mmCIF file of C-alpha atoms and ligand atoms in Angstrom:
data_model
loop_
_atom_site.group_PDB
_atom_site.id
_atom_site.type_symbol
_atom_site.label_atom_id
_atom_site.label_comp_id
_atom_site.label_asym_id
_atom_site.label_seq_id
_atom_site.Cartn_x
_atom_site.Cartn_y
_atom_site.Cartn_z
ATOM 1 C CA UNK S 1 -20.251 -3.928 -20.974
ATOM 2 C CA UNK S 2 -18.564 -5.971 -19.329
ATOM 3 C CA UNK S 3 -14.396 -4.983 -19.079
ATOM 4 C CA UNK S 4 -11.998 -7.463 -21.711
ATOM 5 C CA UNK S 5 -9.676 -7.650 -19.566
ATOM 6 C CA UNK S 6 -10.766 -10.063 -15.503
ATOM 7 C CA UNK S 7 -8.412 -9.700 -13.324
ATOM 8 C CA UNK S 8 -8.342 -13.044 -10.321
ATOM 9 C CA UNK S 9 -7.553 -12.762 -7.447
ATOM 10 C CA UNK S 10 -7.967 -10.756 -4.066
ATOM 11 C CA UNK S 11 -7.630 -7.443 -2.939
ATOM 12 C CA UNK S 12 -5.579 -8.479 -0.408
ATOM 13 C CA UNK S 13 -2.425 -10.024 -2.318
ATOM 14 C CA UNK S 14 0.627 -8.422 -3.161
ATOM 15 C CA UNK S 15 1.151 -9.883 -6.354
ATOM 16 C CA UNK S 16 -2.870 -8.854 -7.512
ATOM 17 C CA UNK S 17 -2.284 -5.902 -6.116
ATOM 18 C CA UNK S 18 1.119 -5.321 -8.208
ATOM 19 C CA UNK S 19 -0.507 -6.283 -11.352
ATOM 20 C CA UNK S 20 -4.298 -3.639 -10.745
ATOM 21 C CA UNK S 21 -1.659 -0.999 -10.253
ATOM 22 C CA UNK S 22 0.164 -1.726 -13.612
ATOM 23 C CA UNK S 23 -3.299 -1.831 -15.292
ATOM 24 C CA UNK S 24 -3.863 1.619 -13.435
ATOM 25 C CA UNK S 25 -0.488 3.478 -14.879
ATOM 26 C CA UNK S 26 -1.490 2.012 -18.779
ATOM 27 C CA UNK S 27 -5.078 3.337 -17.574
ATOM 28 C CA UNK S 28 -6.534 -0.475 -18.446
ATOM 29 C CA UNK S 29 -10.261 -0.675 -17.563
ATOM 30 C CA UNK S 30 -10.385 -4.115 -16.094
ATOM 31 C CA UNK S 31 -13.050 -6.639 -13.918
ATOM 32 C CA UNK S 32 -12.294 -8.519 -11.002
ATOM 33 C CA UNK S 33 -13.028 -11.182 -10.078
ATOM 34 C CA UNK S 34 -11.570 -11.225 -5.935
ATOM 35 C CA UNK S 35 -11.360 -14.438 -4.544
ATOM 36 C CA UNK S 36 -9.085 -15.936 -2.001
ATOM 37 C CA UNK S 37 -7.040 -18.488 -3.415
ATOM 38 C CA UNK S 38 -7.427 -21.342 -1.324
ATOM 39 C CA UNK S 39 -11.319 -21.050 -1.911
ATOM 40 C CA UNK S 40 -10.542 -21.348 -5.542
ATOM 41 C CA UNK S 41 -13.921 -24.320 -7.553
ATOM 42 C CA UNK S 42 -11.826 -26.531 -10.203
ATOM 43 C CA UNK S 43 -12.616 -24.058 -12.623
ATOM 44 C CA UNK S 44 -10.221 -21.529 -10.806
ATOM 45 C CA UNK S 45 -7.860 -25.291 -10.858
ATOM 46 C CA UNK S 46 -8.034 -24.865 -14.835
ATOM 47 C CA UNK S 47 -7.043 -21.214 -14.565
ATOM 48 C CA UNK S 48 -4.307 -21.650 -12.307
ATOM 49 C CA UNK S 49 -1.955 -25.161 -12.033
ATOM 50 C CA UNK S 50 -0.639 -23.967 -9.191
ATOM 51 C CA UNK S 51 -3.984 -22.546 -7.714
ATOM 52 C CA UNK S 52 -2.173 -19.084 -7.021
ATOM 53 C CA UNK S 53 -3.432 -15.619 -7.567
ATOM 54 C CA UNK S 54 -3.370 -13.552 -9.913
ATOM 55 C CA UNK S 55 -4.626 -14.271 -13.408
ATOM 56 C CA UNK S 56 -5.052 -12.402 -15.978
ATOM 57 C CA UNK S 57 -8.089 -13.206 -18.395
ATOM 58 C CA UNK S 58 -8.913 -11.772 -21.769
ATOM 59 C CA UNK S 59 -9.284 -12.098 -25.023
ATOM 60 C CA UNK S 60 -6.192 -13.970 -26.392
ATOM 61 C CA UNK S 61 -4.295 -15.450 -22.589
ATOM 62 C CA UNK S 62 -5.214 -16.762 -19.312
ATOM 63 C CA UNK S 63 -2.162 -16.158 -17.466
ATOM 64 C CA UNK S 64 -1.480 -17.474 -14.149
ATOM 65 C CA UNK S 65 1.871 -14.983 -13.092
ATOM 66 C CA UNK S 66 2.056 -11.778 -11.642
ATOM 67 C CA UNK S 67 5.509 -10.746 -13.475
ATOM 68 C CA UNK S 68 4.098 -13.302 -16.628
ATOM 69 C CA UNK S 69 1.316 -10.635 -16.979
ATOM 70 C CA UNK S 70 2.691 -7.505 -16.308
ATOM 71 C CA UNK S 71 5.611 -8.332 -19.446
ATOM 72 C CA UNK S 72 2.358 -9.291 -21.639
ATOM 73 C CA UNK S 73 0.290 -5.873 -20.248
ATOM 74 C CA UNK S 74 3.795 -4.011 -21.242
ATOM 75 C CA UNK S 75 4.097 -5.504 -24.527
ATOM 76 C CA UNK S 76 0.568 -5.341 -25.809
ATOM 77 C CA UNK S 77 -0.323 -2.035 -24.498
ATOM 78 C CA UNK S 78 3.134 -0.036 -25.207
ATOM 79 C CA UNK S 79 2.484 3.170 -23.564
ATOM 80 C CA UNK S 80 3.453 4.293 -20.439
ATOM 81 C CA UNK S 81 6.352 2.060 -20.798
ATOM 82 C CA UNK S 82 6.578 -0.853 -16.830
ATOM 83 C CA UNK S 83 10.279 -0.461 -17.451
ATOM 84 C CA UNK S 84 12.954 1.752 -17.696
ATOM 85 C CA UNK S 85 14.607 1.961 -21.474
ATOM 86 C CA UNK S 86 17.949 -0.493 -22.179
ATOM 87 C CA UNK S 87 19.630 -3.680 -21.499
ATOM 88 C CA UNK S 88 21.515 -3.147 -17.607
ATOM 89 C CA UNK S 89 18.298 -0.482 -16.924
ATOM 90 C CA UNK S 90 15.748 -3.197 -17.744
ATOM 91 C CA UNK S 91 17.259 -6.512 -16.116
ATOM 92 C CA UNK S 92 17.990 -4.551 -12.632
ATOM 93 C CA UNK S 93 14.576 -4.080 -12.491
ATOM 94 C CA UNK S 94 13.990 -7.093 -12.946
ATOM 95 C CA UNK S 95 15.878 -8.325 -10.276
ATOM 96 C CA UNK S 96 14.035 -5.925 -8.157
ATOM 97 C CA UNK S 97 10.971 -7.302 -9.330
ATOM 98 C CA UNK S 98 12.137 -10.192 -8.294
ATOM 99 C CA UNK S 99 13.377 -9.941 -4.995
ATOM 100 C CA UNK S 100 10.091 -8.156 -4.005
ATOM 101 C CA UNK S 101 8.243 -11.642 -5.491
ATOM 102 C CA UNK S 102 10.939 -14.236 -4.361
ATOM 103 C CA UNK S 103 11.908 -12.993 -0.731
ATOM 104 C CA UNK S 104 9.527 -10.092 0.248
ATOM 105 C CA UNK S 105 7.566 -12.816 -0.150
ATOM 106 C CA UNK S 106 8.316 -15.393 1.618
ATOM 107 C CA UNK S 107 8.197 -12.595 4.376
ATOM 108 C CA UNK S 108 5.909 -10.304 3.733
ATOM 109 C CA UNK S 109 3.188 -12.910 3.245
ATOM 110 C CA UNK S 110 4.274 -15.882 4.388
ATOM 111 C CA UNK S 111 5.688 -15.688 7.240
ATOM 112 C CA UNK S 112 3.934 -11.916 8.794
ATOM 113 C CA UNK S 113 0.458 -11.933 6.267
ATOM 114 C CA UNK S 114 -0.134 -15.601 6.839
ATOM 115 C CA UNK S 115 0.387 -15.794 10.358
ATOM 116 C CA UNK S 116 -1.728 -13.203 11.222
ATOM 117 C CA UNK S 117 -4.548 -12.872 8.556
ATOM 118 C CA UNK S 118 -5.073 -16.907 6.755
ATOM 119 C CA UNK S 119 -3.793 -18.629 9.088
ATOM 120 C CA UNK S 120 -6.670 -17.539 11.232
ATOM 121 C CA UNK S 121 -9.607 -16.960 9.141
ATOM 122 C CA UNK S 122 -8.994 -19.306 6.983
ATOM 123 C CA UNK S 123 -7.590 -22.066 8.534
ATOM 124 C CA UNK S 124 -8.574 -21.017 11.785
ATOM 125 C CA UNK S 125 -4.921 -22.208 13.428
ATOM 126 C CA UNK S 126 -2.738 -19.907 15.242
ATOM 127 C CA UNK S 127 -0.082 -18.751 14.560
ATOM 128 C CA UNK S 128 3.784 -20.172 14.461
ATOM 129 C CA UNK S 129 4.779 -17.988 17.126
ATOM 130 C CA UNK S 130 8.709 -19.039 15.794
ATOM 131 C CA UNK S 131 8.624 -18.128 12.964
ATOM 132 C CA UNK S 132 6.693 -14.834 13.170
ATOM 133 C CA UNK S 133 9.516 -14.128 15.993
ATOM 134 C CA UNK S 134 12.440 -14.562 13.660
ATOM 135 C CA UNK S 135 10.580 -12.778 11.251
ATOM 136 C CA UNK S 136 10.041 -9.555 12.603
ATOM 137 C CA UNK S 137 13.438 -10.115 14.904
ATOM 138 C CA UNK S 138 15.506 -10.902 12.255
ATOM 139 C CA UNK S 139 14.471 -10.945 8.130
ATOM 140 C CA UNK S 140 11.748 -7.636 7.464
ATOM 141 C CA UNK S 141 15.194 -5.828 9.002
ATOM 142 C CA UNK S 142 17.531 -7.655 7.170
ATOM 143 C CA UNK S 143 14.911 -7.127 3.946
ATOM 144 C CA UNK S 144 14.894 -3.921 5.073
ATOM 145 C CA UNK S 145 18.618 -3.247 5.036
ATOM 146 C CA UNK S 146 18.610 -4.636 1.323
ATOM 147 C CA UNK S 147 16.251 -1.982 0.087
ATOM 148 C CA UNK S 148 17.981 1.081 2.155
ATOM 149 C CA UNK S 149 20.617 0.194 -0.121
ATOM 150 C CA UNK S 150 19.178 0.119 -3.824
ATOM 151 C CA UNK S 151 15.913 2.725 -2.750
ATOM 152 C CA UNK S 152 16.241 6.317 -4.472
ATOM 153 C CA UNK S 153 16.324 9.327 -1.712
ATOM 154 C CA UNK S 154 13.488 10.186 -4.231
ATOM 155 C CA UNK S 155 11.698 9.363 -6.821
ATOM 156 C CA UNK S 156 11.140 6.368 -7.720
ATOM 157 C CA UNK S 157 14.159 3.528 -8.180
ATOM 158 C CA UNK S 158 15.243 4.159 -12.485
ATOM 159 C CA UNK S 159 13.219 7.400 -13.307
ATOM 160 C CA UNK S 160 9.229 6.853 -13.542
ATOM 161 C CA UNK S 161 7.921 4.643 -11.925
ATOM 162 C CA UNK S 162 8.006 1.244 -12.924
ATOM 163 C CA UNK S 163 7.102 -2.000 -12.386
ATOM 164 C CA UNK S 164 10.280 -2.520 -9.353
ATOM 165 C CA UNK S 165 8.866 0.352 -8.302
ATOM 166 C CA UNK S 166 5.152 -1.445 -7.917
ATOM 167 C CA UNK S 167 6.188 -4.918 -6.493
ATOM 168 C CA UNK S 168 8.397 -3.634 -3.939
ATOM 169 C CA UNK S 169 5.303 -0.897 -2.730
ATOM 170 C CA UNK S 170 2.761 -3.909 -2.618
ATOM 171 C CA UNK S 171 4.864 -5.694 -0.539
ATOM 172 C CA UNK S 172 4.276 -3.112 2.510
ATOM 173 C CA UNK S 173 0.510 -2.931 2.681
ATOM 174 C CA UNK S 174 0.754 -6.681 3.010
ATOM 175 C CA UNK S 175 3.039 -5.345 6.132
ATOM 176 C CA UNK S 176 0.915 -3.231 6.946
ATOM 177 C CA UNK S 177 -2.374 -5.296 7.448
ATOM 178 C CA UNK S 178 -0.006 -6.904 9.801
ATOM 179 C CA UNK S 179 0.947 -3.888 11.453
ATOM 180 C CA UNK S 180 4.119 -3.618 10.411
ATOM 181 C CA UNK S 181 5.945 -0.335 9.282
ATOM 182 C CA UNK S 182 9.431 1.217 8.748
ATOM 183 C CA UNK S 183 10.802 2.950 11.415
ATOM 184 C CA UNK S 184 12.334 5.762 9.452
ATOM 185 C CA UNK S 185 14.589 6.519 12.389
ATOM 186 C CA UNK S 186 17.022 3.624 10.479
ATOM 187 C CA UNK S 187 15.406 3.228 7.150
ATOM 188 C CA UNK S 188 14.776 6.844 5.706
ATOM 189 C CA UNK S 189 15.312 5.897 2.019
ATOM 190 C CA UNK S 190 12.776 2.952 2.516
ATOM 191 C CA UNK S 191 10.560 4.497 4.872
ATOM 192 C CA UNK S 192 10.601 7.973 2.431
ATOM 193 C CA UNK S 193 9.842 5.857 -0.475
ATOM 194 C CA UNK S 194 7.420 3.442 1.118
ATOM 195 C CA UNK S 195 5.141 6.697 1.927
ATOM 196 C CA UNK S 196 5.521 7.723 -1.685
ATOM 197 C CA UNK S 197 4.283 4.878 -3.499
ATOM 198 C CA UNK S 198 1.638 4.295 -1.759
ATOM 199 C CA UNK S 199 0.277 7.269 -2.291
ATOM 200 C CA UNK S 200 0.819 7.690 -5.574
ATOM 201 C CA UNK S 201 -3.125 6.660 -7.476
ATOM 202 C CA UNK S 202 -2.786 3.294 -8.093
ATOM 203 C CA UNK S 203 -2.486 2.170 -4.353
ATOM 204 C CA UNK S 204 -4.790 4.772 -3.418
ATOM 205 C CA UNK S 205 -7.229 4.470 -5.025
ATOM 206 C CA UNK S 206 -7.452 0.112 -3.733
ATOM 207 C CA UNK S 207 -6.987 1.728 -0.431
ATOM 208 C CA UNK S 208 -10.580 1.032 0.612
ATOM 209 C CA UNK S 209 -11.885 -2.054 -1.428
ATOM 210 C CA UNK S 210 -8.464 -3.783 0.652
ATOM 211 C CA UNK S 211 -9.525 -1.835 4.372
ATOM 212 C CA UNK S 212 -13.554 -3.415 3.473
ATOM 213 C CA UNK S 213 -11.502 -7.310 2.630
ATOM 214 C CA UNK S 214 -9.857 -6.703 6.151
ATOM 215 C CA UNK S 215 -12.890 -6.215 7.862
ATOM 216 C CA UNK S 216 -15.325 -8.144 5.863
ATOM 217 C CA UNK S 217 -15.599 -12.257 6.387
ATOM 218 C CA UNK S 218 -13.854 -13.523 3.371
ATOM 219 C CA UNK S 219 -17.096 -15.824 1.949
ATOM 220 C CA UNK S 220 -19.389 -12.022 1.767
ATOM 221 C CA UNK S 221 -16.258 -9.853 -0.090
ATOM 222 C CA UNK S 222 -17.428 -10.278 -3.089
ATOM 223 C CA UNK S 223 -21.016 -8.796 -2.356
ATOM 224 C CA UNK S 224 -19.418 -5.948 -0.084
ATOM 225 C CA UNK S 225 -16.702 -4.935 -3.091
ATOM 226 C CA UNK S 226 -19.711 -4.726 -5.580
ATOM 227 C CA UNK S 227 -21.605 -2.545 -2.973
ATOM 228 C CA UNK S 228 -18.945 0.191 -2.670
ATOM 229 C CA UNK S 229 -18.014 -0.120 -6.134
ATOM 230 C CA UNK S 230 -15.442 -2.060 -6.934
ATOM 231 C CA UNK S 231 -15.431 -3.478 -10.939
ATOM 232 C CA UNK S 232 -16.635 -6.949 -9.921
ATOM 233 C CA UNK S 233 -17.024 -9.387 -12.380
ATOM 234 C CA UNK S 234 -20.289 -11.366 -13.108
ATOM 235 C CA UNK S 235 -18.578 -15.091 -13.259
ATOM 236 C CA UNK S 236 -16.298 -16.291 -10.696
ATOM 237 C CA UNK S 237 -13.882 -19.165 -9.347
ATOM 238 C CA UNK S 238 -15.340 -18.984 -5.798
ATOM 239 C CA UNK S 239 -16.757 -21.937 -3.723
ATOM 240 C CA UNK S 240 -17.855 -22.151 -0.497
ATOM 241 C CA UNK S 241 -15.073 -24.161 1.490
ATOM 242 C CA UNK S 242 -11.269 -24.012 0.937
ATOM 243 C CA UNK S 243 -8.005 -25.755 -0.104
ATOM 244 C CA UNK S 244 -4.637 -26.642 1.165
ATOM 245 C CA UNK S 245 -2.426 -24.431 -1.570
ATOM 246 C CA UNK S 246 0.182 -27.097 -4.572
ATOM 247 C CA UNK S 247 2.688 -24.569 -2.913
ATOM 248 C CA UNK S 248 5.099 -24.903 -0.012
ATOM 249 C CA UNK S 249 5.946 -20.759 -0.544
HETATM 250 N N1 LIG F 1 4.914 -16.280 -8.825
HETATM 251 C C1 LIG F 1 3.251 -16.037 -8.614
HETATM 252 C C2 LIG F 1 3.374 -16.121 -6.933
HETATM 253 C C3 LIG F 1 1.753 -15.665 -6.526
HETATM 254 C C4 LIG F 1 1.539 -16.021 -5.311
HETATM 255 O O1 LIG F 1 2.386 -16.720 -4.306
HETATM 256 N N2 LIG F 1 -0.552 -15.850 -4.838
HETATM 257 C C5 LIG F 1 -0.624 -16.072 -3.876
HETATM 258 C C6 LIG F 1 -1.789 -15.197 -3.182
HETATM 259 S S1 LIG F 1 -0.954 -13.683 -2.901
HETATM 260 C C7 LIG F 1 -2.109 -17.510 -3.498
HETATM 261 O O2 LIG F 1 -1.895 -16.885 -4.852
HETATM 262 N N3 LIG F 1 -1.646 -18.483 -3.014
HETATM 263 C C8 LIG F 1 -1.930 -19.555 -2.724
HETATM 264 C C9 LIG F 1 -1.494 -20.369 -2.581
HETATM 265 O O3 LIG F 1 0.061 -20.466 -2.347
HETATM 266 O O4 LIG F 1 -2.258 -21.485 -2.245
HETATM 267 C C10 LIG F 1 3.212 -14.143 -9.056
HETATM 268 O O5 LIG F 1 4.003 -13.441 -9.394
HETATM 269 O O6 LIG F 1 1.727 -14.235 -9.350
#
């Protein structure tokens, strides 16, 4: 029997990863339609009007934003909690999640991963070398400086693993895909936090599927993932040719 919860979106997306780790933490079974968003068909436009992943589809809702999805999961399936208790800690968790989704998204997805992977493999274009250089020399260090001031020396940001920890860690997989690591001599807390988080079973269990996608042509992701045991859905929004995204960043 198909799982009641379907996630639309590639294992290579940090926003999809954030949702998949939250599903793992809550022990919710899901199936996945692992499309790269640019290859979504008209049906994808209907469920994701800005043509972005992840999308969650279940018996009650269709939602096309990772933050909205994680909040929904936390309200519908309350234990274990994805947010700390108390107004101040909850607000701080939301802020760190927002910082990850916006600034880390801009730098780690658009200025790094998009340059070295999406431009080449989806659009057949060369990277924007000045943009990539500025990201590596200025923007990534600026993000790491900020995280170093926020992340704990041990454990998680606000007690138990929460959505803020998961959101931050998710982007470091895309940094790794672009061969960017964290210098532990310069950012020791961040380096240790990332290692700790990515060793969590929620992240570690996705690693083989991510690596498979990295080494497989996009039009074969679905079949390769199914053969490797990923919970691939029978239904798909995949199309054969890509369309440009709708939003600037
Ligand atoms: N705010 C959204 C951002 C999602 C997002 O940017 N997803 C990327 C994949 S990493 C995407 O779908 N990009 C396609 C596009 O921009 O056209 C969320 O948190 O879900």
